[in-house]
Amino acid sequence: MAQVVFNPHACKGCGLCVSACPKKIIDLDSKALNEKGYAPAYIKDREKCIVCGFCATICPDVAIRIQE
């Protein structure tokens, strides 16, 4: 089954994926910062993810991918 995979090390916390998600289940992790000092994006509720790929498409840093 396909799933969305985030690379927190490549994420710059721009939030574009948060706004693109139709299920509103992506958020920026305010409790953790990556090596660059950004709050990386993550999925709050994987059960609700429909793997539409909107987040991966809009990510300017290619920090999100769809894994088969």
PDB file of N, CA and C in Angstrom:
ATOM      1  N   MET A   1       0.832  -1.179   0.000  1.00  0.00           N
ATOM      2  CA  MET A   1       0.000   0.000   0.000  1.00  0.00           C
ATOM      3  C   MET A   1       0.880   1.247   0.000  1.00  0.00           C
ATOM      4  N   ALA A   2       0.536   2.214  -0.812  1.00  0.00           N
ATOM      5  CA  ALA A   2       1.306   3.446  -0.911  1.00  0.00           C
ATOM      6  C   ALA A   2       1.134   4.290   0.348  1.00  0.00           C
ATOM      7  N   GLN A   3       2.192   5.045   0.659  1.00  0.00           N
ATOM      8  CA  GLN A   3       2.124   5.948   1.801  1.00  0.00           C
ATOM      9  C   GLN A   3       2.966   7.186   1.530  1.00  0.00           C
ATOM     10  N   VAL A   4       2.671   8.263   2.242  1.00  0.00           N
ATOM     11  CA  VAL A   4       3.411   9.506   2.128  1.00  0.00           C
ATOM     12  C   VAL A   4       4.588   9.448   3.102  1.00  0.00           C
ATOM     13  N   VAL A   5       5.773   9.819   2.606  1.00  0.00           N
ATOM     14  CA  VAL A   5       6.982   9.800   3.431  1.00  0.00           C
ATOM     15  C   VAL A   5       7.590  11.206   3.437  1.00  0.00           C
ATOM     16  N   PHE A   6       7.826  11.728   4.636  1.00  0.00           N
ATOM     17  CA  PHE A   6       8.429  13.045   4.808  1.00  0.00           C
ATOM     18  C   PHE A   6       9.902  12.891   5.160  1.00  0.00           C
ATOM     19  N   ASN A   7      10.743  13.734   4.591  1.00  0.00           N
ATOM     20  CA  ASN A   7      12.160  13.785   4.949  1.00  0.00           C
ATOM     21  C   ASN A   7      12.341  15.036   5.807  1.00  0.00           C
ATOM     22  N   PRO A   8      12.353  14.898   7.121  1.00  0.00           N
ATOM     23  CA  PRO A   8      12.432  16.074   7.994  1.00  0.00           C
ATOM     24  C   PRO A   8      13.737  16.861   7.842  1.00  0.00           C
ATOM     25  N   HIS A   9      14.778  16.217   7.353  1.00  0.00           N
ATOM     26  CA  HIS A   9      16.066  16.888   7.182  1.00  0.00           C
ATOM     27  C   HIS A   9      16.044  17.847   5.995  1.00  0.00           C
ATOM     28  N   ALA A  10      15.199  17.591   5.001  1.00  0.00           N
ATOM     29  CA  ALA A  10      15.122  18.439   3.816  1.00  0.00           C
ATOM     30  C   ALA A  10      14.034  19.505   3.929  1.00  0.00           C
ATOM     31  N   CYS A  11      13.150  19.373   4.888  1.00  0.00           N
ATOM     32  CA  CYS A  11      12.020  20.289   5.042  1.00  0.00           C
ATOM     33  C   CYS A  11      12.471  21.635   5.600  1.00  0.00           C
ATOM     34  N   LYS A  12      11.978  22.724   4.996  1.00  0.00           N
ATOM     35  CA  LYS A  12      12.303  24.048   5.517  1.00  0.00           C
ATOM     36  C   LYS A  12      11.116  24.692   6.228  1.00  0.00           C
ATOM     37  N   GLY A  13      10.060  23.918   6.444  1.00  0.00           N
ATOM     38  CA  GLY A  13       8.924  24.398   7.223  1.00  0.00           C
ATOM     39  C   GLY A  13       8.119  25.495   6.559  1.00  0.00           C
ATOM     40  N   CYS A  14       8.041  25.495   5.246  1.00  0.00           N
ATOM     41  CA  CYS A  14       7.335  26.565   4.537  1.00  0.00           C
ATOM     42  C   CYS A  14       5.813  26.489   4.723  1.00  0.00           C
ATOM     43  N   GLY A  15       5.296  25.283   4.983  1.00  0.00           N
ATOM     44  CA  GLY A  15       3.868  25.119   5.237  1.00  0.00           C
ATOM     45  C   GLY A  15       3.001  24.969   4.005  1.00  0.00           C
ATOM     46  N   LEU A  16       3.587  24.908   2.830  1.00  0.00           N
ATOM     47  CA  LEU A  16       2.782  24.739   1.615  1.00  0.00           C
ATOM     48  C   LEU A  16       2.019  23.427   1.635  1.00  0.00           C
ATOM     49  N   CYS A  17       2.633  22.383   2.149  1.00  0.00           N
ATOM     50  CA  CYS A  17       1.971  21.076   2.216  1.00  0.00           C
ATOM     51  C   CYS A  17       0.790  21.116   3.187  1.00  0.00           C
ATOM     52  N   VAL A  18       0.911  21.916   4.235  1.00  0.00           N
ATOM     53  CA  VAL A  18      -0.173  22.055   5.215  1.00  0.00           C
ATOM     54  C   VAL A  18      -1.411  22.619   4.522  1.00  0.00           C
ATOM     55  N   SER A  19      -1.216  23.642   3.700  1.00  0.00           N
ATOM     56  CA  SER A  19      -2.344  24.266   3.018  1.00  0.00           C
ATOM     57  C   SER A  19      -2.872  23.418   1.859  1.00  0.00           C
ATOM     58  N   ALA A  20      -2.034  22.547   1.287  1.00  0.00           N
ATOM     59  CA  ALA A  20      -2.441  21.741   0.138  1.00  0.00           C
ATOM     60  C   ALA A  20      -3.214  20.484   0.521  1.00  0.00           C
ATOM     61  N   CYS A  21      -3.112  20.053   1.760  1.00  0.00           N
ATOM     62  CA  CYS A  21      -3.734  18.798   2.180  1.00  0.00           C
ATOM     63  C   CYS A  21      -5.256  18.925   2.274  1.00  0.00           C
ATOM     64  N   PRO A  22      -5.994  18.147   1.474  1.00  0.00           N
ATOM     65  CA  PRO A  22      -7.460  18.237   1.521  1.00  0.00           C
ATOM     66  C   PRO A  22      -8.062  17.688   2.809  1.00  0.00           C
ATOM     67  N   LYS A  23      -7.334  16.829   3.513  1.00  0.00           N
ATOM     68  CA  LYS A  23      -7.820  16.246   4.765  1.00  0.00           C
ATOM     69  C   LYS A  23      -7.375  17.047   5.990  1.00  0.00           C
ATOM     70  N   LYS A  24      -6.519  18.040   5.791  1.00  0.00           N
ATOM     71  CA  LYS A  24      -6.014  18.904   6.870  1.00  0.00           C
ATOM     72  C   LYS A  24      -5.355  18.104   7.994  1.00  0.00           C
ATOM     73  N   ILE A  25      -4.514  17.146   7.597  1.00  0.00           N
ATOM     74  CA  ILE A  25      -3.855  16.283   8.589  1.00  0.00           C
ATOM     75  C   ILE A  25      -2.340  16.500   8.642  1.00  0.00           C
ATOM     76  N   ILE A  26      -1.832  17.503   7.943  1.00  0.00           N
ATOM     77  CA  ILE A  26      -0.407  17.810   7.970  1.00  0.00           C
ATOM     78  C   ILE A  26      -0.210  19.055   8.829  1.00  0.00           C
ATOM     79  N   ASP A  27       0.842  19.031   9.626  1.00  0.00           N
ATOM     80  CA  ASP A  27       1.152  20.172  10.481  1.00  0.00           C
ATOM     81  C   ASP A  27       2.667  20.306  10.577  1.00  0.00           C
ATOM     82  N   LEU A  28       3.120  21.442  11.101  1.00  0.00           N
ATOM     83  CA  LEU A  28       4.543  21.638  11.346  1.00  0.00           C
ATOM     84  C   LEU A  28       4.828  21.253  12.791  1.00  0.00           C
ATOM     85  N   ASP A  29       5.898  20.507  12.993  1.00  0.00           N
ATOM     86  CA  ASP A  29       6.233  19.985  14.318  1.00  0.00           C
ATOM     87  C   ASP A  29       6.938  21.058  15.159  1.00  0.00           C
ATOM     88  N   SER A  30       6.174  21.716  15.999  1.00  0.00           N
ATOM     89  CA  SER A  30       6.732  22.803  16.821  1.00  0.00           C
ATOM     90  C   SER A  30       7.603  22.277  17.965  1.00  0.00           C
ATOM     91  N   LYS A  31       7.591  20.976  18.194  1.00  0.00           N
ATOM     92  CA  LYS A  31       8.368  20.383  19.282  1.00  0.00           C
ATOM     93  C   LYS A  31       9.751  19.915  18.840  1.00  0.00           C
ATOM     94  N   ALA A  32       9.992  19.903  17.524  1.00  0.00           N
ATOM     95  CA  ALA A  32      11.272  19.410  17.009  1.00  0.00           C
ATOM     96  C   ALA A  32      11.762  20.308  15.883  1.00  0.00           C
ATOM     97  N   LEU A  33      13.043  20.581  15.883  1.00  0.00           N
ATOM     98  CA  LEU A  33      13.660  21.346  14.808  1.00  0.00           C
ATOM     99  C   LEU A  33      14.672  20.460  14.093  1.00  0.00           C
ATOM    100  N   ASN A  34      14.792  20.645  12.785  1.00  0.00           N
ATOM    101  CA  ASN A  34      15.801  19.879  12.055  1.00  0.00           C
ATOM    102  C   ASN A  34      17.160  20.580  12.155  1.00  0.00           C
ATOM    103  N   GLU A  35      18.159  20.062  11.479  1.00  0.00           N
ATOM    104  CA  GLU A  35      19.511  20.606  11.557  1.00  0.00           C
ATOM    105  C   GLU A  35      19.606  22.050  11.072  1.00  0.00           C
ATOM    106  N   LYS A  36      18.671  22.440  10.204  1.00  0.00           N
ATOM    107  CA  LYS A  36      18.675  23.796   9.656  1.00  0.00           C
ATOM    108  C   LYS A  36      17.915  24.779  10.550  1.00  0.00           C
ATOM    109  N   GLY A  37      17.285  24.251  11.600  1.00  0.00           N
ATOM    110  CA  GLY A  37      16.548  25.100  12.529  1.00  0.00           C
ATOM    111  C   GLY A  37      15.086  25.299  12.174  1.00  0.00           C
ATOM    112  N   TYR A  38      14.568  24.494  11.254  1.00  0.00           N
ATOM    113  CA  TYR A  38      13.172  24.596  10.833  1.00  0.00           C
ATOM    114  C   TYR A  38      12.308  23.542  11.518  1.00  0.00           C
ATOM    115  N   ALA A  39      11.045  23.878  11.702  1.00  0.00           N
ATOM    116  CA  ALA A  39      10.062  22.918  12.219  1.00  0.00           C
ATOM    117  C   ALA A  39       9.550  22.112  11.025  1.00  0.00           C
ATOM    118  N   PRO A  40       9.901  20.833  10.930  1.00  0.00           N
ATOM    119  CA  PRO A  40       9.513  20.034   9.765  1.00  0.00           C
ATOM    120  C   PRO A  40       8.038  19.625   9.787  1.00  0.00           C
ATOM    121  N   ALA A  41       7.516  19.382   8.611  1.00  0.00           N
ATOM    122  CA  ALA A  41       6.128  18.944   8.463  1.00  0.00           C
ATOM    123  C   ALA A  41       6.008  17.456   8.801  1.00  0.00           C
ATOM    124  N   TYR A  42       4.822  17.076   9.233  1.00  0.00           N
ATOM    125  CA  TYR A  42       4.536  15.671   9.527  1.00  0.00           C
ATOM    126  C   TYR A  42       3.036  15.433   9.406  1.00  0.00           C
ATOM    127  N   ILE A  43       2.637  14.171   9.317  1.00  0.00           N
ATOM    128  CA  ILE A  43       1.219  13.813   9.240  1.00  0.00           C
ATOM    129  C   ILE A  43       0.723  13.537  10.650  1.00  0.00           C
ATOM    130  N   LYS A  44      -0.321  14.255  11.045  1.00  0.00           N
ATOM    131  CA  LYS A  44      -0.877  14.100  12.397  1.00  0.00           C
ATOM    132  C   LYS A  44      -1.661  12.807  12.544  1.00  0.00           C
ATOM    133  N   ASP A  45      -2.335  12.378  11.475  1.00  0.00           N
ATOM    134  CA  ASP A  45      -3.191  11.193  11.553  1.00  0.00           C
ATOM    135  C   ASP A  45      -3.079  10.391  10.265  1.00  0.00           C
ATOM    136  N   ARG A  46      -2.163   9.423  10.242  1.00  0.00           N
ATOM    137  CA  ARG A  46      -1.930   8.620   9.030  1.00  0.00           C
ATOM    138  C   ARG A  46      -3.165   7.848   8.571  1.00  0.00           C
ATOM    139  N   GLU A  47      -4.020   7.503   9.500  1.00  0.00           N
ATOM    140  CA  GLU A  47      -5.239   6.749   9.163  1.00  0.00           C
ATOM    141  C   GLU A  47      -6.126   7.519   8.188  1.00  0.00           C
ATOM    142  N   LYS A  48      -6.093   8.837   8.264  1.00  0.00           N
ATOM    143  CA  LYS A  48      -6.955   9.687   7.427  1.00  0.00           C
ATOM    144  C   LYS A  48      -6.311  10.073   6.098  1.00  0.00           C
ATOM    145  N   CYS A  49      -5.021   9.763   5.927  1.00  0.00           N
ATOM    146  CA  CYS A  49      -4.309  10.121   4.689  1.00  0.00           C
ATOM    147  C   CYS A  49      -4.853   9.307   3.513  1.00  0.00           C
ATOM    148  N   ILE A  50      -5.203  10.018   2.439  1.00  0.00           N
ATOM    149  CA  ILE A  50      -5.729   9.350   1.239  1.00  0.00           C
ATOM    150  C   ILE A  50      -4.660   9.219   0.150  1.00  0.00           C
ATOM    151  N   VAL A  51      -3.423   9.580   0.466  1.00  0.00           N
ATOM    152  CA  VAL A  51      -2.270   9.483  -0.434  1.00  0.00           C
ATOM    153  C   VAL A  51      -2.588  10.138  -1.783  1.00  0.00           C
ATOM    154  N   CYS A  52      -3.139  11.334  -1.724  1.00  0.00           N
ATOM    155  CA  CYS A  52      -3.478  12.067  -2.949  1.00  0.00           C
ATOM    156  C   CYS A  52      -2.242  12.619  -3.644  1.00  0.00           C
ATOM    157  N   GLY A  53      -1.171  12.881  -2.865  1.00  0.00           N
ATOM    158  CA  GLY A  53       0.070  13.378  -3.435  1.00  0.00           C
ATOM    159  C   GLY A  53       0.143  14.887  -3.584  1.00  0.00           C
ATOM    160  N   PHE A  54      -0.880  15.611  -3.162  1.00  0.00           N
ATOM    161  CA  PHE A  54      -0.859  17.070  -3.276  1.00  0.00           C
ATOM    162  C   PHE A  54       0.320  17.661  -2.511  1.00  0.00           C
ATOM    163  N   CYS A  55       0.598  17.119  -1.330  1.00  0.00           N
ATOM    164  CA  CYS A  55       1.705  17.618  -0.508  1.00  0.00           C
ATOM    165  C   CYS A  55       3.042  17.425  -1.219  1.00  0.00           C
ATOM    166  N   ALA A  56       3.233  16.270  -1.816  1.00  0.00           N
ATOM    167  CA  ALA A  56       4.485  15.974  -2.518  1.00  0.00           C
ATOM    168  C   ALA A  56       4.641  16.843  -3.764  1.00  0.00           C
ATOM    169  N   THR A  57       3.544  17.103  -4.435  1.00  0.00           N
ATOM    170  CA  THR A  57       3.579  17.912  -5.648  1.00  0.00           C
ATOM    171  C   THR A  57       3.939  19.365  -5.349  1.00  0.00           C
ATOM    172  N   ILE A  58       3.424  19.910  -4.263  1.00  0.00           N
ATOM    173  CA  ILE A  58       3.629  21.326  -3.954  1.00  0.00           C
ATOM    174  C   ILE A  58       4.942  21.607  -3.228  1.00  0.00           C
ATOM    175  N   CYS A  59       5.587  20.590  -2.683  1.00  0.00           N
ATOM    176  CA  CYS A  59       6.808  20.787  -1.885  1.00  0.00           C
ATOM    177  C   CYS A  59       7.967  21.282  -2.756  1.00  0.00           C
ATOM    178  N   PRO A  60       8.459  22.511  -2.502  1.00  0.00           N
ATOM    179  CA  PRO A  60       9.552  23.048  -3.322  1.00  0.00           C
ATOM    180  C   PRO A  60      10.911  22.413  -3.028  1.00  0.00           C
ATOM    181  N   ASP A  61      11.013  21.705  -1.911  1.00  0.00           N
ATOM    182  CA  ASP A  61      12.288  21.109  -1.518  1.00  0.00           C
ATOM    183  C   ASP A  61      12.348  19.606  -1.747  1.00  0.00           C
ATOM    184  N   VAL A  62      11.331  19.040  -2.355  1.00  0.00           N
ATOM    185  CA  VAL A  62      11.239  17.610  -2.624  1.00  0.00           C
ATOM    186  C   VAL A  62      11.478  16.821  -1.333  1.00  0.00           C
ATOM    187  N   ALA A  63      10.887  17.297  -0.257  1.00  0.00           N
ATOM    188  CA  ALA A  63      11.043  16.659   1.044  1.00  0.00           C
ATOM    189  C   ALA A  63       9.938  15.644   1.318  1.00  0.00           C
ATOM    190  N   ILE A  64       8.992  15.533   0.372  1.00  0.00           N
ATOM    191  CA  ILE A  64       7.872  14.610   0.541  1.00  0.00           C
ATOM    192  C   ILE A  64       7.792  13.738  -0.706  1.00  0.00           C
ATOM    193  N   ARG A  65       7.597  12.437  -0.476  1.00  0.00           N
ATOM    194  CA  ARG A  65       7.451  11.535  -1.628  1.00  0.00           C
ATOM    195  C   ARG A  65       6.380  10.497  -1.322  1.00  0.00           C
ATOM    196  N   ILE A  66       5.894   9.883  -2.375  1.00  0.00           N
ATOM    197  CA  ILE A  66       4.926   8.797  -2.252  1.00  0.00           C
ATOM    198  C   ILE A  66       5.701   7.495  -2.425  1.00  0.00           C
ATOM    199  N   GLN A  67       5.638   6.651  -1.428  1.00  0.00           N
ATOM    200  CA  GLN A  67       6.357   5.371  -1.455  1.00  0.00           C
ATOM    201  C   GLN A  67       5.360   4.247  -1.696  1.00  0.00           C
ATOM    202  N   GLU A  68       5.655   3.423  -2.665  1.00  0.00           N
ATOM    203  CA  GLU A  68       4.786   2.269  -2.973  1.00  0.00           C
ATOM    204  C   GLU A  68       5.046   1.149  -2.016  1.00  0.00           C
TER     205      GLU A  68
END
